[in-house]
mmCIF file of C-alpha atoms in Angstrom:
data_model
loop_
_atom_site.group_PDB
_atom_site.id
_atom_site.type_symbol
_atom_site.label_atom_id
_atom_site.label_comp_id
_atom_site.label_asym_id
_atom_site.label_seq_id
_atom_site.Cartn_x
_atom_site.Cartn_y
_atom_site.Cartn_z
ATOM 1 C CA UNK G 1303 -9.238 -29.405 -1.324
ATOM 2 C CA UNK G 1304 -10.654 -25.534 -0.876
ATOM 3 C CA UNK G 1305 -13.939 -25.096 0.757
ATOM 4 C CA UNK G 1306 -13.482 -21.590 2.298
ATOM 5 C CA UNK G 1307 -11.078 -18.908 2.359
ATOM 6 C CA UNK G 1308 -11.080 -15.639 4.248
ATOM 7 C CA UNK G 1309 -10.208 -12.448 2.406
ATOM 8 C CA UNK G 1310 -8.776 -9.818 4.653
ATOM 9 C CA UNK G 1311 -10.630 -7.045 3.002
ATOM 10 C CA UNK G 1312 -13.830 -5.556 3.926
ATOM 11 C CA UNK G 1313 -16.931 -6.932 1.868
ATOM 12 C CA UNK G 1314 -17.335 -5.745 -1.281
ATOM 13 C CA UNK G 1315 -20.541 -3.349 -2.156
ATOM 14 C CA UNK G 1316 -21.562 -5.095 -5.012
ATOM 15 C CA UNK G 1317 -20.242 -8.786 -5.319
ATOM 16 C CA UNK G 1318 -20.690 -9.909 -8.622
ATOM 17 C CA UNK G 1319 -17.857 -6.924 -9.487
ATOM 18 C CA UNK G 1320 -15.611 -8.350 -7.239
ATOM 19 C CA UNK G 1321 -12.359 -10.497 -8.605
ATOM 20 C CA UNK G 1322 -13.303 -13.193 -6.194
ATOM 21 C CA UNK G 1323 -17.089 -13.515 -6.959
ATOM 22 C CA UNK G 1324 -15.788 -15.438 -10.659
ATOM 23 C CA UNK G 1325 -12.965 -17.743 -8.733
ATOM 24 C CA UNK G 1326 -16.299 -18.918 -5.866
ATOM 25 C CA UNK G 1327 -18.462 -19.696 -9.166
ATOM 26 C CA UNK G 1328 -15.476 -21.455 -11.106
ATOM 27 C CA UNK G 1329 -13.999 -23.764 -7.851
ATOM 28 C CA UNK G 1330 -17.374 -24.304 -5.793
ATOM 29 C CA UNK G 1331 -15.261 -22.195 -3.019
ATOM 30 C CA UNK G 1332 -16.734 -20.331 -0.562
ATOM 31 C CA UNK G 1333 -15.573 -16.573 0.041
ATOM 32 C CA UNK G 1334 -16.146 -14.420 3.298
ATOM 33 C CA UNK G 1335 -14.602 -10.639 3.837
ATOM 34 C CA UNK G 1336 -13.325 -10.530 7.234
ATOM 35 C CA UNK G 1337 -10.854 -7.341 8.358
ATOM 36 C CA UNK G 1338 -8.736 -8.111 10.542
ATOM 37 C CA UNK G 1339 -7.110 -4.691 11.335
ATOM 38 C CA UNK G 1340 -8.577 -1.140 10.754
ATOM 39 C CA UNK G 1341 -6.908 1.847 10.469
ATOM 40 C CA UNK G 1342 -7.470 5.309 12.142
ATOM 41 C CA UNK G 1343 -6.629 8.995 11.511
ATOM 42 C CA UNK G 1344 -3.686 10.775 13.983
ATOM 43 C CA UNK G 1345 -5.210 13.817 16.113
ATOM 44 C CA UNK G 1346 -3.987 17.135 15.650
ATOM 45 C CA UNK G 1347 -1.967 16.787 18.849
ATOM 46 C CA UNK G 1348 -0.154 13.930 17.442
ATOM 47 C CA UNK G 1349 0.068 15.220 14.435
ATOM 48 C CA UNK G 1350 2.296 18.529 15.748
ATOM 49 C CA UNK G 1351 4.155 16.669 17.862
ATOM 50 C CA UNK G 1352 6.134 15.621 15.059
ATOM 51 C CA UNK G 1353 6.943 18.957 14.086
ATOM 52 C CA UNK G 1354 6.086 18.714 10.503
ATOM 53 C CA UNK G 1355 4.313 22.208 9.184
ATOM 54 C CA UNK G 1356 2.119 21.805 5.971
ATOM 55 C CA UNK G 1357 2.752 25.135 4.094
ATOM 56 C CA UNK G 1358 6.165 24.411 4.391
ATOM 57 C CA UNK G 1359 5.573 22.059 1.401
ATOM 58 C CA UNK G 1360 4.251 22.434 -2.558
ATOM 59 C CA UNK G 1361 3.189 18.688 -2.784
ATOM 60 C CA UNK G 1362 2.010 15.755 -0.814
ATOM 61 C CA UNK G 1363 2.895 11.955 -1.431
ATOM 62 C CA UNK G 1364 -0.355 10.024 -0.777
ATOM 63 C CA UNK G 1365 -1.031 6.262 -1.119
ATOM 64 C CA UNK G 1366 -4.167 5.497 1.201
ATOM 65 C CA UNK G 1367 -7.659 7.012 1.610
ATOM 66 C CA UNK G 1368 -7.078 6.939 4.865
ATOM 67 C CA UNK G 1369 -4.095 9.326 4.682
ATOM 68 C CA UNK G 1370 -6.234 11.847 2.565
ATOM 69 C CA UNK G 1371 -9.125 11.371 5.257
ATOM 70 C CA UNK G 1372 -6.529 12.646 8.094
ATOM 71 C CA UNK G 1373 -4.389 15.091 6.316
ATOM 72 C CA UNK G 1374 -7.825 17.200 5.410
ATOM 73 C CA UNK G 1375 -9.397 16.856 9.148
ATOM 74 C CA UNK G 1376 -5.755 17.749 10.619
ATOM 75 C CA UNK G 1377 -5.893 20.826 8.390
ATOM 76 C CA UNK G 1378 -9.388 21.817 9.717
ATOM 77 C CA UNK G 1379 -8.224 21.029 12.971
ATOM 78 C CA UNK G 1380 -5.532 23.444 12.577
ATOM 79 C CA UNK G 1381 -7.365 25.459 10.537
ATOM 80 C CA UNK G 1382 -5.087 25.652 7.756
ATOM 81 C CA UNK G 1383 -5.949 26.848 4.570
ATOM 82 C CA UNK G 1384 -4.386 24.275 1.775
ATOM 83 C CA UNK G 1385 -3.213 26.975 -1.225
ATOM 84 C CA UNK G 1386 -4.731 26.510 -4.778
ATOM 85 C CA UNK G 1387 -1.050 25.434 -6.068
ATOM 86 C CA UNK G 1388 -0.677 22.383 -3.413
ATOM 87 C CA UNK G 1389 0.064 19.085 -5.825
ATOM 88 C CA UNK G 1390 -0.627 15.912 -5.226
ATOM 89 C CA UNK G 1391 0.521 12.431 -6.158
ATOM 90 C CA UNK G 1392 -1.056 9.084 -5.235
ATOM 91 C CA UNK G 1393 -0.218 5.851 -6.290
ATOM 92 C CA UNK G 1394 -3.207 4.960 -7.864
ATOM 93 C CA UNK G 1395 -6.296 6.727 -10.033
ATOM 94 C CA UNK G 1396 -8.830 4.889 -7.073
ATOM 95 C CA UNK G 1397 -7.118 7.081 -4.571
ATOM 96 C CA UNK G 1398 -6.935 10.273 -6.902
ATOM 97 C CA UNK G 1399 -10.033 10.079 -7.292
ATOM 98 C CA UNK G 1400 -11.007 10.001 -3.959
ATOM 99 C CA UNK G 1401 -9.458 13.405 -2.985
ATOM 100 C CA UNK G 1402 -13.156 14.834 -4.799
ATOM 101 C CA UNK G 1403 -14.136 14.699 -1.143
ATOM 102 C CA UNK G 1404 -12.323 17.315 -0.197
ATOM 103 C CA UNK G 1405 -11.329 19.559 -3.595
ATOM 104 C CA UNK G 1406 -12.063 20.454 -6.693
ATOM 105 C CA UNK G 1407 -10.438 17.672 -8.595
ATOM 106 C CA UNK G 1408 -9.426 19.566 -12.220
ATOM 107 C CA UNK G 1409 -8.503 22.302 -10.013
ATOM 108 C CA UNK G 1410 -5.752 20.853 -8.479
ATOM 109 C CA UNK G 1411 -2.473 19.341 -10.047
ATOM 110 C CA UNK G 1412 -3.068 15.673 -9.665
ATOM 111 C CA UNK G 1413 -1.127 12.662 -10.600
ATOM 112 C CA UNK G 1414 -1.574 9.306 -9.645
ATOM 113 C CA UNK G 1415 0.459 5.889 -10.735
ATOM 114 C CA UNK G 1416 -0.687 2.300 -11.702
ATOM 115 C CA UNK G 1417 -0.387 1.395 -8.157
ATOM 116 C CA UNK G 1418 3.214 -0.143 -9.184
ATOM 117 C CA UNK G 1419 6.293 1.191 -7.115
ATOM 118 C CA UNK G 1420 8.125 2.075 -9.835
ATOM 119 C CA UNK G 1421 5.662 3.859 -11.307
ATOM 120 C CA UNK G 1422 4.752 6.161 -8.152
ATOM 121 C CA UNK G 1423 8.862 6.981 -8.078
ATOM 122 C CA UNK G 1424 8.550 8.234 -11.911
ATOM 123 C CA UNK G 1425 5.290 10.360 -10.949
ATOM 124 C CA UNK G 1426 7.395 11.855 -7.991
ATOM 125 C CA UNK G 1427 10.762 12.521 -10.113
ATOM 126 C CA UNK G 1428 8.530 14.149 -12.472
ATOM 127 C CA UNK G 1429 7.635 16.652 -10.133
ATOM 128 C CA UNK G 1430 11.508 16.435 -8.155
ATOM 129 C CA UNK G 1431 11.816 20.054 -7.578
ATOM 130 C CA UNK G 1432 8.912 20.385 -5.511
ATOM 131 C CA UNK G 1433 9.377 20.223 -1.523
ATOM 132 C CA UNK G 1434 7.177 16.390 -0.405
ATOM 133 C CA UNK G 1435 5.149 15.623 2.454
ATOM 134 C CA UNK G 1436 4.820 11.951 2.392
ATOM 135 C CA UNK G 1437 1.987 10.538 4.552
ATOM 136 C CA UNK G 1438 1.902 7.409 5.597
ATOM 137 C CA UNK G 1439 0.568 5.039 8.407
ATOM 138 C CA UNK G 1440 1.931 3.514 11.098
ATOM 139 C CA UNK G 1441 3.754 0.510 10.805
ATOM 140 C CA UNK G 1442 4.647 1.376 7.178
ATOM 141 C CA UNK G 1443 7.187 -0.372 4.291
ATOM 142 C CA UNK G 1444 10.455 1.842 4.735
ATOM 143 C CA UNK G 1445 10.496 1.324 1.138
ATOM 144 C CA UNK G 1446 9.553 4.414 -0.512
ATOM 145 C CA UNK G 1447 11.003 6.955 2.529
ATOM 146 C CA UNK G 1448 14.681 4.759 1.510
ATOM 147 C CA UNK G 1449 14.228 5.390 -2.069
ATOM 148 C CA UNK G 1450 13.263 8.785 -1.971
ATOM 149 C CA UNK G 1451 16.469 9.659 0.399
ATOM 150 C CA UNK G 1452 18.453 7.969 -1.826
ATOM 151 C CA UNK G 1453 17.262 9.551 -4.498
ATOM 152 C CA UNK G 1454 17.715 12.617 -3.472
ATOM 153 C CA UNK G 1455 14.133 13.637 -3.220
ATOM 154 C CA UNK G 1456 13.079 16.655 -0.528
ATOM 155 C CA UNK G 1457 10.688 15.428 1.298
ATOM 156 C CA UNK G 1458 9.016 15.036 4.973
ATOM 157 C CA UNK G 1459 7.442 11.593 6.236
ATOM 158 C CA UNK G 1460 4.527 12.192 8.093
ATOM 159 C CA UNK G 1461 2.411 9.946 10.182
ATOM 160 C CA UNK G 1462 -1.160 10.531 9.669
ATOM 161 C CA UNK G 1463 -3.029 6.986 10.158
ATOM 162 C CA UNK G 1464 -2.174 3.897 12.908
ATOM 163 C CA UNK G 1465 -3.001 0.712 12.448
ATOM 164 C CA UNK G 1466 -4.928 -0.614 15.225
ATOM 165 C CA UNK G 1467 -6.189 -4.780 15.316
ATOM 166 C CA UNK G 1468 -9.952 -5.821 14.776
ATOM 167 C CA UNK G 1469 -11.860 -7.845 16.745
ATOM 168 C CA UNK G 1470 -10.699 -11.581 16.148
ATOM 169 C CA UNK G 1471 -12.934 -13.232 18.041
ATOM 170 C CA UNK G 1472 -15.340 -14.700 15.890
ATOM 171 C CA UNK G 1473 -12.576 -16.014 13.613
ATOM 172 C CA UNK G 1474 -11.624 -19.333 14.004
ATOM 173 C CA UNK G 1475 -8.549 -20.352 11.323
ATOM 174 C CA UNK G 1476 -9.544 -24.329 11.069
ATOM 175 C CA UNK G 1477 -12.784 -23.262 9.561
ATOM 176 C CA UNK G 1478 -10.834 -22.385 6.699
ATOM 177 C CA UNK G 1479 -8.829 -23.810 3.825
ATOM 178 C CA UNK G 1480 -7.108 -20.784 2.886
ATOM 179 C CA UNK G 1481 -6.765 -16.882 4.382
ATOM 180 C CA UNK G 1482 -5.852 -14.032 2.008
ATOM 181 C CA UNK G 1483 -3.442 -11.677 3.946
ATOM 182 C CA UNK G 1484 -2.582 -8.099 2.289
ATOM 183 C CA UNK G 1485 -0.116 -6.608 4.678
ATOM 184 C CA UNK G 1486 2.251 -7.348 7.446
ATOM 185 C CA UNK G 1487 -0.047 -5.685 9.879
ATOM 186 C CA UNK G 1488 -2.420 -8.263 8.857
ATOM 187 C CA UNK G 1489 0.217 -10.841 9.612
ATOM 188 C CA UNK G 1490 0.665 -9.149 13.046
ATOM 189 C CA UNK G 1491 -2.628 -9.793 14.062
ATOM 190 C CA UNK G 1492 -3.175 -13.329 13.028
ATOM 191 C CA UNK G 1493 -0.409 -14.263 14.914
ATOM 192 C CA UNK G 1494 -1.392 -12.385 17.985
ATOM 193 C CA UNK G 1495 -4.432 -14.062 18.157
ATOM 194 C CA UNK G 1496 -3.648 -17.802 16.886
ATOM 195 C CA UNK G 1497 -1.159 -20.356 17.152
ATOM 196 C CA UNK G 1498 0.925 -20.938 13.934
ATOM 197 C CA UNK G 1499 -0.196 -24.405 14.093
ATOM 198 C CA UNK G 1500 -3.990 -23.139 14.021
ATOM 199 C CA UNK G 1501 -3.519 -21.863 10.666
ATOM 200 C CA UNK G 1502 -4.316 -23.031 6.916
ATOM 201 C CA UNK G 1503 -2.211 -22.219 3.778
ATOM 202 C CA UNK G 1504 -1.731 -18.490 3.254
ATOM 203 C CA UNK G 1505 -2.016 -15.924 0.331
ATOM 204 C CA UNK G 1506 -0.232 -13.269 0.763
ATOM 205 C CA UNK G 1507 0.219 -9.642 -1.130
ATOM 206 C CA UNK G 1508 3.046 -7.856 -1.690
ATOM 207 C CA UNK G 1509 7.054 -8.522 -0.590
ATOM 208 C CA UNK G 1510 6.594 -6.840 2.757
ATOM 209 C CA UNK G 1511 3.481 -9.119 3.961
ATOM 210 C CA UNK G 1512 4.966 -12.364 2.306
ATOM 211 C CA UNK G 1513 8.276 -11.560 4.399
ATOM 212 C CA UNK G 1514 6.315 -11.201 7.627
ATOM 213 C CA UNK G 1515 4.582 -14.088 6.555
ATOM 214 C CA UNK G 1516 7.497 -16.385 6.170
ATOM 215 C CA UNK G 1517 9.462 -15.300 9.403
ATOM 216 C CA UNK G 1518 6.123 -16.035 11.649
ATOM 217 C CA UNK G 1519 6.376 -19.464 10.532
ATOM 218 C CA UNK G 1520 2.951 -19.435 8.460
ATOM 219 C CA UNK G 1521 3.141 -21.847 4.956
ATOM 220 C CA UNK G 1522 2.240 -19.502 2.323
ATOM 221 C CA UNK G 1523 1.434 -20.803 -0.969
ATOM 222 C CA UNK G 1524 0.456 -18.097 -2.994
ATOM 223 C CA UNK G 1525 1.614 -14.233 -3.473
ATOM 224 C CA UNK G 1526 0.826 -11.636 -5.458
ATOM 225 C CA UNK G 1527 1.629 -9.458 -7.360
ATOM 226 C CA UNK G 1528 3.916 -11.165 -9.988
ATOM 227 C CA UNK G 1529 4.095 -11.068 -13.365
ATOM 228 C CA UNK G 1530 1.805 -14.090 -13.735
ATOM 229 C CA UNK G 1531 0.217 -13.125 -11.244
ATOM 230 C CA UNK G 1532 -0.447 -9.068 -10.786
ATOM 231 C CA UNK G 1533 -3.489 -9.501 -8.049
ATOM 232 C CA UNK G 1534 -4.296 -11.681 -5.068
ATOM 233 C CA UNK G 1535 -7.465 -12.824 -6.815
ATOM 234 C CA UNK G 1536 -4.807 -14.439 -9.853
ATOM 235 C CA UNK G 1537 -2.179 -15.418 -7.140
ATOM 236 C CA UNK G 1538 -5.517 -17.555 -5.761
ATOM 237 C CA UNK G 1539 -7.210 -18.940 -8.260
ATOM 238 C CA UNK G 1540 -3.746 -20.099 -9.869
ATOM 239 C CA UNK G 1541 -3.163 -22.179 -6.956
ATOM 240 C CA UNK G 1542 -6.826 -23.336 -6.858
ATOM 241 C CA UNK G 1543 -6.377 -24.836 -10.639
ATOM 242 C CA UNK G 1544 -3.204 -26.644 -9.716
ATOM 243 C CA UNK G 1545 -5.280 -28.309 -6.929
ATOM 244 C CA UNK G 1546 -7.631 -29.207 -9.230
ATOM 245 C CA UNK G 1547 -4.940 -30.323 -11.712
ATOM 246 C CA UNK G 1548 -3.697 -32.483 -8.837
ATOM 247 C CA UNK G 1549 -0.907 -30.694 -9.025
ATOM 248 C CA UNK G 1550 1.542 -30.573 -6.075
ATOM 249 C CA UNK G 1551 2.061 -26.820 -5.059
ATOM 250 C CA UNK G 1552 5.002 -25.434 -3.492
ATOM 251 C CA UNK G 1553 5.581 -23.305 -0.595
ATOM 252 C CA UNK G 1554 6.297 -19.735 -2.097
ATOM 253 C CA UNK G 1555 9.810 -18.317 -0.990
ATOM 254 C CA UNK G 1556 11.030 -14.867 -1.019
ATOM 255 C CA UNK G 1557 12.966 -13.280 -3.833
ATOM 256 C CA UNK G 1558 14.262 -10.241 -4.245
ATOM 257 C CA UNK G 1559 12.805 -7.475 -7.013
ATOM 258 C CA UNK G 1560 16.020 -7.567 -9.387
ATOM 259 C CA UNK G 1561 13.905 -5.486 -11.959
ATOM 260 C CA UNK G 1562 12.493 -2.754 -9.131
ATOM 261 C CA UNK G 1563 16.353 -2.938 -8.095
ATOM 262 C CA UNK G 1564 17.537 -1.768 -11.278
ATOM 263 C CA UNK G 1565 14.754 0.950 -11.943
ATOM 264 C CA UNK G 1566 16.021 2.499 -8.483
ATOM 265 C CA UNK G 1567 19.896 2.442 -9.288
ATOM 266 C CA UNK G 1568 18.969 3.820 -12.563
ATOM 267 C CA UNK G 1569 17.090 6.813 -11.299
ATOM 268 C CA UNK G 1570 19.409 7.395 -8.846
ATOM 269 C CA UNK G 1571 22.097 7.258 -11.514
ATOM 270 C CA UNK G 1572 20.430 9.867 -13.524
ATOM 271 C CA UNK G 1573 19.864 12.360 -10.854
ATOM 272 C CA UNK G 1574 23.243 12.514 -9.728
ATOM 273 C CA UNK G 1575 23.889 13.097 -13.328
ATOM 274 C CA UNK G 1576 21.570 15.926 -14.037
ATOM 275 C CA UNK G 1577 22.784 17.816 -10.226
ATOM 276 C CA UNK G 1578 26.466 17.836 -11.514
ATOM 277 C CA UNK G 1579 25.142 19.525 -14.962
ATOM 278 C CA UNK G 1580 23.546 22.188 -13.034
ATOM 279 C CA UNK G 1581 26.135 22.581 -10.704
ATOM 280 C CA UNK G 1582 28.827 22.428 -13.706
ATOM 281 C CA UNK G 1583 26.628 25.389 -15.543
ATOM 282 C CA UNK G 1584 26.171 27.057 -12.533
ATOM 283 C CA UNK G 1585 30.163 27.137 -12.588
ATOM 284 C CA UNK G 1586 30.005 28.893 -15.825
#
């Protein structure tokens, strides 16, 4: 039975428009919003020390608010100016929309993906010939820096963000039946802090944080996103109506993406393609 389960997110502004607020009315459950890492910008010192210049670039890759947050006070920092033509592609609309803070949105050449991987990869191949930075945050999913090398794809990683643990203290893992974990760093600090033993069941987001997940020990028993099951708040209350089916539940296990596979090899294949046409005309 599920009294109580701990969301790793922070608490929601308004509740009632949250995906959990339906599953605590439907199950009697009890939801709290506890962090349990945060995430802060780079300074401008650590930032050059990775010798990565900004106007040596026409677009940048972003897929946090965070990221944005430090790319724009690193540029004021440094006082650079960002040019008019700079693109920009994020990996969803929420974090498009969230570069307002610092420009002119229909101004600037945005585009921003369904928050699927494959998706952000066909937003940056539409835009191939420009020159990336990709920011990300420390520890990241290789992931998308792989792809895009294997794609062929010019581009710079960047660090802008670290990920830095919360306070744990005032979480104790037997008061509850369930915790909601949405990335490896969240993984990280749970088991910093606890005894595998200590824990309950875990939810878990994405293949990255389900991996860390398994090889820490924890039993995880659901994951998201899947295709009957595309958010953490589905994953759950799936495995809340089996409960209440009296259904027995198995432990989730890892598998790999056979579809995202595919999508890569395929991209990849055309590329290489469309380089040897270019260099064949070229020829001519």
């Amino acid at each position: 039975m599920v009294n109580k389960i701990l969301i790793s997110q922070p608490r929601p502004t308004v509740m009632e428009k949250s995906p959990f607020y339906a599953l605590s009315s439907t199950y009697g459950v009890e939801i709290e919003y506890k962090p349990l890492i945060r995430t802060v910008g780079v300074s401008l010192k650590e930032f050059r020390s990775q010798r990565v210049e900004v106007l040596d670039h026409t677009a940048v890759i972003f897929t946090s608010r965070t990221t944005v947050d430090s790319f724009f006070k690193v540029c004021e920092d440094a006082r650079i100016t960002i040019p008019e033509t700079m693109k920009y592609i994020c990996n969803t609309e929420a974090v498009a929309l969230y570069l307002q803070k610092y420009i002119v949105y229909r101004k600037r050449k945005i585009s921003f993906a369904d928050g699927t991987f494959t998706n952000l990869l066909e937003q940056i191949i539409k835009h191939k010939s420009e020159r990336f930075m990709l920011a990300l945050s420390e520890p990241h999913k290789p992931e998308l820096p792989e792809t895009l090398t294997k794609l062929g794809i010019n581009y710079d990683p960047v660090i802008l963000a670290r990920t830095v643990a919360a306070d744990m203290s005032e979480v104790k893992p037997s008061a509850y039946d369930v915790m909601a974990l949405y990335s490896p760093s969240d993984v990280k600090s749970v088991l910093e802090n606890f005894k595998v033993e200590e824990l309950p069941i875990v939810a878990t987001f994405g293949s990255a944080t389900l991996r860390a997940a398994l090889d820490g020990g924890m039993k995880v028993k659901a994951s998201a996103p899947s295709p009957e099951a595309p958010s953490m708040a589905k994953a759950i209350d799936i495995y809340l109506a089996k409960l209440k089916r009296g259904e027995q539940v198995a432990d989730v296990e890892l598998r790999n993406d056979e579809a995202k596979e595919e999508f890569i090899r395929t991209q990849q294949s055309k590329l290489q393609k469309k380089s040897r046409s270019r260099a064949a005309a070229e020829k001519k």
